[in-house]
Tab-separated table of N, CA and C in Angstrom:
chain	number	residue	atom	x	y	z
H	7	MET	N	15.908	3.410	146.406
H	7	MET	CA	16.763	4.297	147.537
H	7	MET	C	17.043	5.628	146.490
H	8	GLU	N	17.767	5.092	145.411
H	8	GLU	CA	17.567	6.794	144.523
H	8	GLU	C	16.552	7.005	144.177
H	9	ASP	N	15.371	6.117	143.370
H	9	ASP	CA	14.607	6.751	142.997
H	9	ASP	C	13.754	7.588	143.813
H	10	LEU	N	13.788	7.357	145.536
H	10	LEU	CA	13.485	8.283	146.486
H	10	LEU	C	14.105	9.490	146.592
H	11	VAL	N	15.473	9.077	146.539
H	11	VAL	CA	16.512	10.691	146.578
H	11	VAL	C	16.151	11.475	144.985
H	12	GLN	N	16.043	11.087	144.336
H	12	GLN	CA	15.524	11.618	142.728
H	12	GLN	C	14.000	12.425	142.855
H	13	ALA	N	13.021	11.698	143.166
H	13	ALA	CA	12.182	12.082	143.763
H	13	ALA	C	11.733	12.966	144.372
H	14	VAL	N	12.644	13.245	145.715
H	14	VAL	CA	12.528	14.250	146.867
H	14	VAL	C	13.226	15.471	146.175
H	15	VAL	N	14.451	15.707	145.404
H	15	VAL	CA	14.764	16.538	145.006
H	15	VAL	C	14.204	17.316	143.361
H	16	LEU	N	13.263	16.365	142.583
H	16	LEU	CA	12.636	16.776	142.177
H	16	LEU	C	11.727	17.936	142.649
H	17	GLU	N	10.800	17.389	143.644
H	17	GLU	CA	10.038	17.671	143.977
H	17	GLU	C	10.096	19.077	144.869
H	18	ALA	N	11.709	19.491	145.407
H	18	ALA	CA	11.918	20.140	146.184
H	18	ALA	C	11.967	21.477	145.002
H	19	ALA	N	12.890	20.674	143.405
H	19	ALA	CA	12.834	22.009	143.096
H	19	ALA	C	11.667	22.390	141.720
H	20	GLU	N	10.729	22.038	142.035
H	20	GLU	CA	9.161	22.212	141.485
H	20	GLU	C	9.218	23.342	142.495
H	21	GLN	N	8.976	23.065	143.714
H	21	GLN	CA	8.304	24.181	144.970
H	21	GLN	C	9.145	25.426	144.309
H	22	VAL	N	10.070	25.076	144.240
H	22	VAL	CA	11.118	26.248	144.233
H	22	VAL	C	10.980	27.113	143.305
H	23	GLN	N	10.348	26.417	142.312
H	23	GLN	CA	9.974	26.790	140.490
H	23	GLN	C	8.681	27.545	140.878
H	24	ASP	N	7.561	27.222	141.565
H	24	ASP	CA	6.401	27.762	141.866
H	24	ASP	C	6.732	28.656	142.938
H	25	LYS	N	7.575	28.578	143.605
H	25	LYS	CA	7.942	29.917	144.771
H	25	LYS	C	8.220	30.709	143.782
H	26	GLN	N	9.091	30.653	142.744
H	26	GLN	CA	9.859	31.626	142.103
H	26	GLN	C	8.546	32.340	141.463
H	27	ASN	N	7.935	31.940	140.446
H	27	ASN	CA	6.981	31.709	139.763
H	27	ASN	C	5.824	33.134	140.493
H	28	LYS	N	5.821	32.907	141.680
H	28	LYS	CA	4.674	33.179	142.403
H	28	LYS	C	5.484	34.597	142.846
H	29	LYS	N	6.577	34.610	143.285
H	29	LYS	CA	7.571	35.722	143.497
H	29	LYS	C	7.673	36.958	142.467
H	30	PHE	N	7.717	36.030	141.664
H	30	PHE	CA	8.183	37.515	140.660
H	30	PHE	C	7.065	38.250	139.265
H	31	ASN	N	6.512	36.935	139.294
H	31	ASN	CA	4.874	37.025	138.493
H	31	ASN	C	5.240	37.389	137.156
H	32	TYR	N	6.018	36.163	136.423
H	32	TYR	CA	6.623	36.447	135.394
H	32	TYR	C	5.422	36.564	134.260
H	33	LEU	N	5.440	37.281	133.290
H	33	LEU	CA	4.719	37.572	132.282
H	33	LEU	C	5.504	36.709	130.770
H	34	GLY	N	5.435	35.925	130.225
H	34	GLY	CA	5.727	35.756	128.743
H	34	GLY	C	7.285	35.679	129.510
H	35	GLY	N	8.090	35.239	130.269
H	35	GLY	CA	9.014	34.819	130.545
H	35	GLY	C	10.328	36.065	131.062
H	36	LEU	N	9.368	37.064	130.932
H	36	LEU	CA	9.861	38.597	131.112
H	36	LEU	C	9.192	39.055	133.198
H	37	TYR	N	10.063	39.789	133.614
H	37	TYR	CA	9.679	39.816	134.819
H	37	TYR	C	8.782	40.806	134.750
H	38	TYR	N	7.893	41.243	135.617
H	38	TYR	CA	6.541	42.052	135.155
H	38	TYR	C	7.490	43.493	135.199
H	39	LYS	N	7.866	43.687	136.400
H	39	LYS	CA	8.111	45.220	136.541
H	39	LYS	C	9.005	45.734	135.813
H	40	LYS	N	10.190	44.696	134.868
H	40	LYS	CA	10.744	45.069	133.781
H	40	LYS	C	10.186	45.357	132.318
H	41	PHE	N	8.915	45.023	132.179
H	41	PHE	CA	8.342	44.661	130.989
H	41	PHE	C	7.490	45.940	131.266
H	42	GLU	N	7.333	46.496	132.609
H	42	GLU	CA	6.335	47.580	132.660
H	42	GLU	C	7.348	48.444	132.228
H	43	ALA	N	8.421	48.366	132.844
H	43	ALA	CA	9.343	50.004	132.467
H	43	ALA	C	10.072	49.875	131.230
H	44	ILE	N	9.894	48.950	130.592
H	44	ILE	CA	10.327	48.806	129.037
H	44	ILE	C	8.785	49.768	128.433
H	45	TRP	N	7.872	49.190	128.310
H	45	TRP	CA	6.854	50.085	127.796
H	45	TRP	C	7.411	51.551	128.292
H	46	LEU	N	6.940	51.975	129.593
H	46	LEU	CA	7.162	53.480	130.004
H	46	LEU	C	8.395	53.872	129.001
H	47	VAL	N	9.204	53.248	128.552
H	47	VAL	CA	10.748	53.819	128.357
H	47	VAL	C	10.189	54.118	126.535
H	48	TYR	N	9.904	53.113	126.069
H	48	TYR	CA	9.309	53.333	124.969
H	48	TYR	C	8.014	54.331	124.786
H	49	LEU	N	7.302	54.767	125.456
H	49	LEU	CA	6.338	55.606	125.669
H	49	LEU	C	6.986	56.983	125.625
H	50	PHE	N	7.772	57.324	126.666
H	50	PHE	CA	8.203	58.364	126.707
H	50	PHE	C	9.376	58.701	125.638
H	51	THR	N	9.741	57.500	124.580
H	51	THR	CA	10.697	58.083	123.587
H	51	THR	C	9.544	58.526	122.619
H	52	ALA	N	8.625	57.865	122.442
H	52	ALA	CA	7.347	58.162	121.351
H	52	ALA	C	7.196	59.122	121.408
H	53	PHE	N	6.589	59.991	122.714
H	53	PHE	CA	6.197	61.157	122.695
H	53	PHE	C	7.543	62.157	122.448
H	54	PHE	N	8.814	61.928	123.084
H	54	PHE	CA	9.689	63.301	122.272
H	54	PHE	C	10.193	62.806	121.537
H	55	SER	N	10.046	61.680	120.589
H	55	SER	CA	10.193	61.801	119.241
H	55	SER	C	9.344	62.512	118.723
H	56	PHE	N	8.199	62.632	119.057
H	56	PHE	CA	7.204	63.065	118.032
H	56	PHE	C	7.263	64.610	118.635
H	57	GLY	N	7.467	64.578	119.543
H	57	GLY	CA	7.596	66.163	119.875
H	57	GLY	C	8.645	67.143	119.404
H	58	TYR	N	9.558	66.579	119.153
H	58	TYR	CA	11.201	67.045	117.837
H	58	TYR	C	10.607	66.761	117.151
H	59	GLY	N	10.099	65.885	116.668
H	59	GLY	CA	9.710	65.604	114.889
H	59	GLY	C	8.935	66.624	114.349
H	60	VAL	N	7.929	67.108	115.087
H	60	VAL	CA	6.989	68.162	114.947
H	60	VAL	C	7.470	69.545	114.410
H	61	THR	N	8.898	69.701	115.460
H	61	THR	CA	9.200	71.556	115.605
H	61	THR	C	10.199	71.423	114.162
H	62	ILE	N	10.938	70.350	113.622
H	62	ILE	CA	11.943	69.957	112.753
H	62	ILE	C	11.349	71.057	111.187
H	63	PRO	N	10.334	70.847	110.620
H	63	PRO	CA	9.642	71.702	109.574
H	63	PRO	C	9.146	72.904	109.790
H	64	VAL	N	8.878	73.309	111.125
H	64	VAL	CA	7.681	74.261	110.994
H	64	VAL	C	9.341	75.396	111.690
H	65	VAL	N	10.009	75.260	113.101
H	65	VAL	CA	10.902	76.158	113.067
H	65	VAL	C	12.088	76.879	112.710
H	66	PRO	N	12.040	76.271	110.967
H	66	PRO	CA	12.923	77.006	109.999
H	66	PRO	C	11.505	78.603	109.327
H	67	LEU	N	11.076	77.565	109.117
H	67	LEU	CA	9.414	78.477	108.525
H	67	LEU	C	9.175	79.461	109.615
H	68	TYR	N	9.240	79.236	110.644
H	68	TYR	CA	9.435	80.464	112.183
H	68	TYR	C	10.218	81.404	112.000
H	69	ALA	N	11.288	80.520	112.014
H	69	ALA	CA	12.604	81.597	112.104
H	69	ALA	C	12.850	82.728	110.322
H	70	LYS	N	12.263	81.994	109.620
H	70	LYS	CA	12.266	82.811	108.114
H	70	LYS	C	10.983	84.060	108.039
H	71	SER	N	10.028	83.785	108.543
H	71	SER	CA	9.133	84.562	109.173
H	71	SER	C	9.409	86.054	110.106
H	72	LEU	N	10.442	85.645	110.603
H	72	LEU	CA	11.396	86.351	111.780
H	72	LEU	C	12.396	87.185	110.744
H	73	GLY	N	12.955	87.058	109.856
H	73	GLY	CA	13.693	87.624	108.970
H	73	GLY	C	15.108	87.144	108.959
H	74	ALA	N	15.403	85.829	109.939
H	74	ALA	CA	16.422	85.455	109.340
H	74	ALA	C	16.855	85.134	108.349
H	75	SER	N	18.299	85.246	108.081
H	75	SER	CA	18.830	84.542	106.847
H	75	SER	C	19.460	83.006	106.708
H	76	TYR	N	19.650	82.420	105.329
H	76	TYR	CA	19.510	81.137	105.558
H	76	TYR	C	20.850	80.550	105.999
H	77	PHE	N	21.791	81.242	106.809
H	77	PHE	CA	22.988	80.971	107.284
H	77	PHE	C	22.635	80.898	108.742
H	78	ILE	N	21.766	81.531	109.224
H	78	ILE	CA	21.082	81.469	110.457
H	78	ILE	C	19.977	80.455	110.455
H	79	ILE	N	19.247	80.255	109.401
H	79	ILE	CA	18.099	79.111	109.589
H	79	ILE	C	19.084	77.689	109.502
H	80	GLY	N	20.119	77.732	108.601
H	80	GLY	CA	20.638	76.787	109.100
H	80	GLY	C	21.655	76.092	110.389
H	81	LEU	N	21.549	77.355	110.832
H	81	LEU	CA	22.441	77.209	112.465
H	81	LEU	C	21.763	76.859	113.224
H	82	ILE	N	20.098	77.378	113.236
H	82	ILE	CA	19.194	76.654	113.901
H	82	ILE	C	18.987	75.086	114.123
H	83	GLY	N	19.253	74.684	112.975
H	83	GLY	CA	18.768	72.978	112.249
H	83	GLY	C	20.121	72.336	113.308
H	84	THR	N	21.396	72.823	113.290
H	84	THR	CA	22.436	72.404	113.668
H	84	THR	C	22.891	72.716	114.854
H	85	ILE	N	22.365	73.592	115.919
H	85	ILE	CA	23.089	74.142	116.981
H	85	ILE	C	22.171	72.631	117.832
H	86	TYR	N	21.284	71.953	117.630
H	86	TYR	CA	20.678	70.752	118.241
H	86	TYR	C	21.591	70.269	118.403
H	87	GLY	N	22.123	69.566	117.416
H	87	GLY	CA	23.416	68.427	117.698
H	87	GLY	C	24.350	68.780	118.095
H	88	PHE	N	24.535	70.214	118.278
H	88	PHE	CA	26.158	70.365	118.652
H	88	PHE	C	26.189	70.099	120.570
H	89	SER	N	25.075	70.861	120.627
H	89	SER	CA	24.529	70.976	122.418
H	89	SER	C	24.467	69.984	122.499
H	90	TYR	N	23.862	68.695	121.793
H	90	TYR	CA	23.495	67.716	122.410
H	90	TYR	C	24.981	66.526	122.250
H	91	ALA	N	25.756	66.542	121.660
H	91	ALA	CA	26.766	66.097	121.714
H	91	ALA	C	27.915	66.871	122.522
H	92	LEU	N	28.121	68.360	122.736
H	92	LEU	CA	28.675	68.874	123.751
H	92	LEU	C	28.086	68.459	125.286
H	93	ALA	N	26.838	68.036	125.864
H	93	ALA	CA	25.914	67.962	126.757
H	93	ALA	C	26.267	66.058	127.125
H	94	ALA	N	26.626	65.431	126.114
H	94	ALA	CA	26.326	63.937	126.380
H	94	ALA	C	27.113	63.520	127.578
H	95	ALA	N	28.755	63.835	127.302
H	95	ALA	CA	29.233	63.715	128.175
H	95	ALA	C	29.306	64.175	129.527
H	96	PRO	N	29.163	65.223	129.637
H	96	PRO	CA	29.236	65.669	131.045
H	96	PRO	C	28.097	65.154	131.786
H	97	LEU	N	26.617	65.032	131.196
H	97	LEU	CA	25.276	64.076	132.101
H	97	LEU	C	25.555	63.424	131.913
H	98	GLY	N	26.074	62.338	131.535
H	98	GLY	CA	26.622	61.148	131.691
H	98	GLY	C	27.258	60.913	132.851
H	99	LYS	N	28.414	61.686	133.037
H	99	LYS	CA	28.991	61.600	134.165
H	99	LYS	C	28.257	62.071	135.029
H	100	LEU	N	27.515	62.661	134.917
H	100	LEU	CA	26.468	63.560	135.968
H	100	LEU	C	25.500	62.558	136.415
H	101	SER	N	24.870	61.208	135.528
H	101	SER	CA	24.025	60.734	135.988
H	101	SER	C	24.722	59.707	136.678
H	102	ASP	N	25.878	59.335	136.617
H	102	ASP	CA	26.651	58.037	137.534
H	102	ASP	C	26.578	58.768	138.621
H	103	LYS	N	26.804	60.003	139.045
H	103	LYS	CA	26.635	60.557	139.972
H	103	LYS	C	25.728	60.482	141.163
H	104	ILE	N	24.708	60.776	140.248
H	104	ILE	CA	23.632	61.238	140.881
H	104	ILE	C	22.374	60.912	140.984
H	105	GLY	N	22.480	59.932	139.478
H	105	GLY	CA	21.552	58.893	139.298
H	105	GLY	C	20.895	59.378	137.712
H	106	ARG	N	20.438	58.237	137.017
H	106	ARG	CA	19.951	58.829	135.929
H	106	ARG	C	18.657	59.216	135.806
H	107	LYS	N	17.770	58.474	137.139
H	107	LYS	CA	15.910	59.453	136.901
H	107	LYS	C	16.284	60.563	137.103
H	108	LYS	N	17.113	61.359	137.680
H	108	LYS	CA	17.602	62.341	137.755
H	108	LYS	C	17.728	63.470	137.329
H	109	VAL	N	18.606	62.927	136.031
H	109	VAL	CA	19.242	63.258	134.549
H	109	VAL	C	18.231	63.216	134.090
H	110	LEU	N	17.825	62.198	133.710
H	110	LEU	CA	16.401	62.256	132.083
H	110	LEU	C	15.122	62.830	132.740
H	111	SER	N	15.102	62.802	134.207
H	111	SER	CA	14.030	63.948	134.595
H	111	SER	C	14.402	65.536	134.440
H	112	LEU	N	16.067	65.887	134.476
H	112	LEU	CA	15.962	67.325	134.050
H	112	LEU	C	16.040	67.588	133.091
H	113	SER	N	16.175	66.470	132.286
H	113	SER	CA	16.539	66.273	130.281
H	113	SER	C	14.858	66.447	129.868
H	114	ALA	N	13.732	65.647	130.415
H	114	ALA	CA	12.634	65.882	130.209
H	114	ALA	C	12.187	67.105	130.106
H	115	PHE	N	12.402	67.943	131.884
H	115	PHE	CA	11.761	68.705	131.979
H	115	PHE	C	12.557	70.075	131.035
H	116	LEU	N	14.004	69.867	130.831
H	116	LEU	CA	14.004	70.982	130.049
H	116	LEU	C	13.821	70.937	128.169
H	117	SER	N	13.076	69.579	127.666
H	117	SER	CA	12.734	69.561	126.522
H	117	SER	C	11.110	69.860	126.167
H	118	ILE	N	10.124	69.947	127.835
H	118	ILE	CA	8.826	70.765	128.216
H	118	ILE	C	8.914	72.059	127.818
H	119	ALA	N	10.136	71.810	128.748
H	119	ALA	CA	10.345	73.754	128.651
H	119	ALA	C	10.792	74.453	127.162
H	120	SER	N	11.426	73.938	126.466
H	120	SER	CA	11.587	74.102	125.236
H	120	SER	C	10.881	74.114	124.304
H	121	SER	N	10.149	73.618	124.270
H	121	SER	CA	9.079	72.991	123.503
H	121	SER	C	7.674	73.971	124.058
H	122	LEU	N	7.559	74.409	125.070
H	122	LEU	CA	6.580	75.774	125.576
H	122	LEU	C	7.303	76.906	125.031
H	123	LEU	N	8.687	76.811	125.077
H	123	LEU	CA	9.139	78.582	124.735
H	123	LEU	C	8.919	79.313	122.886
H	124	TYR	N	8.850	77.850	122.725
H	124	TYR	CA	8.564	78.137	121.140
H	124	TYR	C	7.423	78.917	120.957
H	125	PHE	N	6.419	78.952	121.920
H	125	PHE	CA	5.357	79.682	121.481
H	125	PHE	C	5.464	81.165	121.931
H	126	ILE	N	6.502	81.627	122.807
H	126	ILE	CA	6.574	83.038	123.341
H	126	ILE	C	8.111	83.796	122.602
H	127	SER	N	8.760	82.961	121.983
H	127	SER	CA	9.616	83.429	121.453
H	127	SER	C	9.205	84.196	119.810
H	128	LYS	N	10.257	85.463	120.038
H	128	LYS	CA	9.815	86.405	119.230
H	128	LYS	C	11.078	87.089	118.324
H	129	THR	N	12.663	86.913	119.025
H	129	THR	CA	13.375	86.936	117.808
H	129	THR	C	13.872	85.439	117.381
H	130	VAL	N	15.257	85.599	116.455
H	130	VAL	CA	15.757	84.420	115.974
H	130	VAL	C	16.559	83.616	116.871
H	131	PHE	N	17.605	84.811	118.206
H	131	PHE	CA	18.413	84.273	118.896
H	131	PHE	C	17.652	83.717	119.791
H	132	GLN	N	16.633	83.837	120.628
H	132	GLN	CA	15.636	83.002	120.896
H	132	GLN	C	15.690	81.643	120.260
H	133	LEU	N	15.144	81.857	119.518
H	133	LEU	CA	15.099	80.340	118.763
H	133	LEU	C	16.107	79.623	119.063
H	134	LEU	N	17.616	80.105	118.462
H	134	LEU	CA	18.668	79.319	118.808
H	134	LEU	C	18.598	79.132	120.117
H	135	PHE	N	18.360	80.000	121.095
H	135	PHE	CA	18.965	79.228	122.926
H	135	PHE	C	17.862	78.262	123.017
H	136	ILE	N	16.448	78.617	122.399
H	136	ILE	CA	15.445	77.320	122.977
H	136	ILE	C	16.669	76.135	122.251
H	137	LYS	N	17.151	76.271	121.242
H	137	LYS	CA	17.335	74.729	120.355
H	137	LYS	C	18.971	74.229	121.002
H	138	VAL	N	19.629	75.497	121.500
H	138	VAL	CA	20.340	75.040	122.982
H	138	VAL	C	19.999	73.948	123.666
H	139	LEU	N	18.720	74.576	124.441
H	139	LEU	CA	18.075	73.999	125.162
H	139	LEU	C	17.664	72.780	125.175
H	140	ASP	N	17.023	72.486	124.158
H	140	ASP	CA	16.310	71.452	123.502
H	140	ASP	C	17.076	70.183	123.034
H	141	GLY	N	18.556	70.949	123.111
H	141	GLY	CA	19.613	69.927	122.664
H	141	GLY	C	20.214	68.880	124.083
H	142	ILE	N	20.051	69.386	125.469
H	142	ILE	CA	20.443	69.176	126.428
H	142	ILE	C	19.658	68.136	127.214
């Protein structure tokens, strides 16, 4: 009798496991949707890191060609960090209130806009403003 109960329990457990595998579509132990989302985050981060990394050596040279002093060039380099630090807490609170996707979309839009604004900037102060936008 115990063997029969044990066999029934094992068979039921296998059926549940089969349902879960079909329902969740496991890929190497990870749920496929989570796996897909992680790769999208990696790709998103790589593109924005590349975009930011490309501007780091170019913007000071461009500012120098516009007649900026070394102090202003240093300010252009540091203003990104200040705006990032000042915007982190309020944007975190906002993301808790309206959702992370909306805040990340806003941040991505501002980053893309600031990258495009570099092309039309004609003064050093425009570069400062663009760096503030880029930090948000």
